[in-house]
Short mmCIF file of C-alpha atoms in Angstrom, two decimals:
data_model
loop_
_atom_site.label_atom_id
_atom_site.label_comp_id
_atom_site.label_asym_id
_atom_site.label_seq_id
_atom_site.Cartn_x
_atom_site.Cartn_y
_atom_site.Cartn_z
CA UNK A 1 0.00 0.00 0.00
CA UNK A 2 1.74 3.14 -1.23
CA UNK A 3 1.82 6.05 1.13
CA UNK A 4 1.66 9.69 0.16
CA UNK A 5 4.05 10.45 -2.69
CA UNK A 6 5.39 13.82 -3.80
CA UNK A 7 7.40 15.04 -6.77
CA UNK A 8 9.92 16.33 -7.38
CA UNK A 9 12.13 15.65 -4.36
CA UNK A 10 14.20 18.80 -4.81
CA UNK A 11 13.78 21.89 -6.91
CA UNK A 12 15.85 25.01 -7.47
CA UNK A 13 14.24 28.12 -8.92
CA UNK A 14 15.12 31.80 -9.19
CA UNK A 15 13.14 34.74 -7.88
CA UNK A 16 10.11 35.63 -9.96
CA UNK A 17 9.71 32.17 -11.44
CA UNK A 18 6.74 29.90 -11.01
CA UNK A 19 6.75 26.35 -9.61
CA UNK A 20 4.36 23.39 -9.55
CA UNK A 21 4.62 20.65 -6.95
CA UNK A 22 2.70 17.40 -7.14
CA UNK A 23 1.17 15.02 -4.63
CA UNK A 24 -0.56 11.65 -4.79
CA UNK A 25 -2.54 10.76 -1.68
CA UNK A 26 -2.44 7.50 0.18
CA UNK A 27 -4.75 4.86 -1.28
CA UNK A 28 -8.27 5.30 0.06
CA UNK A 29 -7.76 8.96 0.96
CA UNK A 30 -9.73 11.70 -0.71
CA UNK A 31 -8.55 14.85 1.05
CA UNK A 32 -5.22 16.59 0.49
CA UNK A 33 -3.62 19.32 2.58
CA UNK A 34 -0.47 21.30 1.84
CA UNK A 35 1.95 22.65 4.43
CA UNK A 36 5.08 24.78 4.26
CA UNK A 37 7.91 24.01 6.67
CA UNK A 38 10.63 26.63 6.96
CA UNK A 39 13.96 25.73 8.54
CA UNK A 40 13.67 25.31 12.30
CA UNK A 41 9.89 25.70 12.27
CA UNK A 42 6.90 23.43 12.37
CA UNK A 43 4.77 22.89 9.28
CA UNK A 44 2.35 25.72 8.48
CA UNK A 45 -1.00 25.03 6.83
CA UNK A 46 -1.39 26.43 3.31
CA UNK A 47 -4.72 24.95 2.21
CA UNK A 48 -6.81 21.81 1.98
CA UNK A 49 -8.56 20.33 -1.04
CA UNK A 50 -11.60 18.11 -1.05
CA UNK A 51 -13.86 17.23 -3.99
CA UNK A 52 -11.59 19.27 -6.25
CA UNK A 53 -12.23 22.46 -4.32
CA UNK A 54 -10.24 24.46 -1.80
CA UNK A 55 -12.02 23.83 1.47
CA UNK A 56 -9.89 25.86 3.85
CA UNK A 57 -6.96 28.22 3.46
CA UNK A 58 -4.24 29.34 5.84
CA UNK A 59 -2.48 32.72 5.96
CA UNK A 60 -0.73 32.53 2.61
CA UNK A 61 -0.94 35.05 -0.24
CA UNK A 62 -2.77 34.44 -3.48
CA UNK A 63 0.54 33.58 -5.12
CA UNK A 64 -0.07 30.15 -3.62
CA UNK A 65 -2.76 28.23 -5.46
CA UNK A 66 -3.70 24.63 -5.86
CA UNK A 67 -5.72 22.10 -7.68
CA UNK A 68 -7.16 18.68 -6.99
CA UNK A 69 -7.88 16.20 -9.76
CA UNK A 70 -10.68 13.61 -9.98
CA UNK A 71 -8.25 10.89 -8.89
CA UNK A 72 -7.63 12.94 -5.68
CA UNK A 73 -4.06 13.86 -6.60
CA UNK A 74 -3.15 17.49 -6.12
CA UNK A 75 -0.83 20.25 -7.28
CA UNK A 76 0.53 23.26 -5.45
CA UNK A 77 1.48 26.25 -7.61
CA UNK A 78 3.52 29.18 -6.41
CA UNK A 79 3.88 32.25 -8.65
CA UNK A 80 6.38 35.10 -8.50
CA UNK A 81 8.72 33.20 -6.21
CA UNK A 82 10.44 35.05 -3.38
CA UNK A 83 13.56 34.08 -1.49
CA UNK A 84 11.34 33.51 1.55
CA UNK A 85 9.44 30.77 -0.28
CA UNK A 86 12.45 28.49 0.17
CA UNK A 87 11.17 25.68 2.37
CA UNK A 88 10.09 22.07 2.56
CA UNK A 89 6.61 21.68 1.10
CA UNK A 90 4.64 18.85 2.60
CA UNK A 91 1.53 17.19 1.31
CA UNK A 92 -0.74 15.30 3.69
CA UNK A 93 -3.73 13.14 2.91
CA UNK A 94 -6.59 12.05 5.13
CA UNK A 95 -9.26 9.42 4.70
CA UNK A 96 -12.42 11.19 5.75
CA UNK A 97 -14.23 14.27 4.61
CA UNK A 98 -15.72 15.21 7.95
CA UNK A 99 -13.72 15.58 11.11
CA UNK A 100 -14.50 12.64 13.28
CA UNK A 101 -11.46 12.44 15.45
CA UNK A 102 -8.77 9.86 14.82
CA UNK A 103 -10.14 8.81 11.45
CA UNK A 104 -9.28 12.25 10.14
CA UNK A 105 -5.58 11.93 10.89
CA UNK A 106 -3.39 13.48 8.23
CA UNK A 107 -0.55 11.37 6.84
CA UNK A 108 2.40 13.17 5.33
CA UNK A 109 4.52 12.58 2.27
CA UNK A 110 8.30 13.01 2.19
CA UNK A 111 8.09 16.60 0.97
CA UNK A 112 9.59 18.67 -1.82
CA UNK A 113 12.57 20.83 -0.91
CA UNK A 114 12.27 24.14 -2.81
CA UNK A 115 15.23 26.47 -2.98
CA UNK A 116 14.73 29.95 -4.42
CA UNK A 117 17.90 31.78 -5.48
CA UNK B 1 0.84 34.20 17.63
CA UNK B 2 2.23 30.77 18.49
CA UNK B 3 -0.79 28.77 19.60
CA UNK B 4 1.18 25.56 20.06
CA UNK B 5 4.52 25.74 21.84
CA UNK B 6 7.29 23.28 22.38
CA UNK B 7 9.64 25.13 24.69
CA UNK B 8 12.45 22.58 24.70
CA UNK B 9 14.31 22.63 21.38
CA UNK B 10 16.28 19.52 22.31
CA UNK B 11 16.40 16.63 24.76
CA UNK B 12 18.98 13.91 25.38
CA UNK B 13 18.08 10.64 27.11
CA UNK B 14 19.95 7.42 27.82
CA UNK B 15 18.79 4.31 26.02
CA UNK B 16 16.26 2.37 28.10
CA UNK B 17 15.16 5.41 30.10
CA UNK B 18 11.97 7.41 29.72
CA UNK B 19 11.75 10.32 27.29
CA UNK B 20 9.21 13.02 28.10
CA UNK B 21 8.40 15.61 25.47
CA UNK B 22 6.18 18.53 26.37
CA UNK B 23 3.79 20.76 24.49
CA UNK B 24 1.65 23.71 25.58
CA UNK B 25 -1.25 25.31 23.76
CA UNK B 26 -3.18 28.52 24.22
CA UNK B 27 -6.44 27.91 22.36
CA UNK B 28 -8.99 26.25 24.65
CA UNK B 29 -11.08 25.31 21.60
CA UNK B 30 -8.51 22.74 20.45
CA UNK B 31 -10.03 19.29 20.83
CA UNK B 32 -7.69 16.96 18.95
CA UNK B 33 -3.97 16.60 19.48
CA UNK B 34 -1.32 14.59 17.68
CA UNK B 35 2.37 13.77 17.86
CA UNK B 36 4.49 13.30 14.78
CA UNK B 37 8.08 12.12 14.47
CA UNK B 38 10.34 13.43 11.74
CA UNK B 39 13.64 12.05 10.50
CA UNK B 40 15.90 14.18 8.27
CA UNK B 41 14.87 14.21 4.61
CA UNK B 42 11.54 12.54 5.41
CA UNK B 43 8.04 13.81 6.04
CA UNK B 44 6.48 13.73 9.52
CA UNK B 45 5.28 10.28 10.57
CA UNK B 46 2.12 10.04 12.66
CA UNK B 47 2.78 8.54 16.09
CA UNK B 48 -0.21 8.90 18.34
CA UNK B 49 -3.23 11.13 18.90
CA UNK B 50 -5.68 12.02 21.65
CA UNK B 51 -9.04 13.70 21.67
CA UNK B 52 -10.04 16.12 24.39
CA UNK B 53 -12.53 13.68 25.87
CA UNK B 54 -9.62 11.58 27.11
CA UNK B 55 -6.65 12.34 29.31
CA UNK B 56 -4.43 9.47 28.25
CA UNK B 57 -3.82 7.32 25.20
CA UNK B 58 -1.31 4.50 24.88
CA UNK B 59 0.19 2.74 21.89
CA UNK B 60 3.01 0.39 22.70
CA UNK B 61 5.98 2.35 24.03
CA UNK B 62 4.23 5.67 23.39
CA UNK B 63 1.77 7.34 25.76
CA UNK B 64 0.25 10.78 25.37
CA UNK B 65 -1.15 12.63 28.37
CA UNK B 66 -3.51 15.58 28.09
CA UNK B 67 -4.12 18.10 30.89
CA UNK B 68 -6.88 20.34 29.61
CA UNK B 69 -6.94 22.66 32.59
CA UNK B 70 -3.23 23.38 32.14
CA UNK B 71 -3.48 23.33 28.33
CA UNK B 72 -0.57 20.92 28.31
CA UNK B 73 0.18 17.61 26.68
CA UNK B 74 3.15 15.34 26.91
CA UNK B 75 4.51 12.34 25.06
CA UNK B 76 6.20 9.60 27.06
CA UNK B 77 8.43 7.07 25.35
CA UNK B 78 9.34 4.04 27.46
CA UNK B 79 11.85 2.55 27.04
CA UNK B 80 13.68 4.95 24.74
CA UNK B 81 15.66 3.42 21.88
CA UNK B 82 18.37 4.93 19.64
CA UNK B 83 15.96 4.66 16.69
CA UNK B 84 13.68 7.12 18.47
CA UNK B 85 16.21 9.87 17.81
CA UNK B 86 14.31 12.36 15.65
CA UNK B 87 12.46 15.66 15.81
CA UNK B 88 9.06 15.39 17.48
CA UNK B 89 6.22 17.77 16.65
CA UNK B 90 2.99 18.19 18.51
CA UNK B 91 -0.01 19.45 16.59
CA UNK B 92 -3.51 20.57 17.50
CA UNK B 93 -6.81 21.05 15.76
CA UNK B 94 -10.21 22.36 16.71
CA UNK B 95 -13.86 22.06 15.67
CA UNK B 96 -14.82 23.67 12.40
CA UNK B 97 -11.30 23.60 11.03
CA UNK B 98 -9.36 21.10 9.00
CA UNK B 99 -5.89 22.46 9.62
CA UNK B 100 -3.33 21.29 12.11
CA UNK B 101 -1.31 23.85 14.02
CA UNK B 102 2.16 22.60 14.80
CA UNK B 103 4.73 23.43 17.42
CA UNK B 104 8.31 24.14 16.47
CA UNK B 105 9.54 20.68 17.41
CA UNK B 106 11.83 19.05 19.96
CA UNK B 107 14.92 17.20 18.82
CA UNK B 108 15.28 13.98 20.82
CA UNK B 109 18.60 12.22 20.99
CA UNK B 110 18.69 8.78 22.58
CA UNK B 111 22.20 7.87 23.63
CA UNK B 112 23.31 4.24 23.41
#
């Protein structure tokens, strides 16, 4: 049973460029969340997708956008990259659509390390 | 505004002894708490969770304690093993939200 997978593993971009990160959820999961983890910090919630729509968004600018496909996989797009966008981007999937305690636990992928020069 | 705090950036423990990792939160609406373990170059791995209707949850060597009045939770690892060496994050969530709010992590080193 494959867990959450993310691609690419590493990425180097320059300021002003755009980037797309990809995530495939764990089998049986239909909800995908994206987090940004800066060095020395805990993960910070960017947004969550369910039924191909953004269900909740954290405190991130509109430069961060996403998409969920019918097969539940998801993309995170970041436009006009800034140096401060350098971080580990984590995707997490969860098996239920309504919070019901432990069954809503989010399971993380290995992350994509983005470096902006 | 750091709603979830892990005030100890690091902790060293001898193999076989107990490791206790602490986490404090400020939002009394949080009702679901989790611990994740993270190795370098990997994503966080779910360890154990607890809902606010309980004050203790056990899973093998891992036990999480929740003190709602103190807004404090702790993770006990007994006995500690060298493979437990990692960064541990606590996270919290509340009703009406799907996001987890994470602490900044505690690096645990278990010495052989």
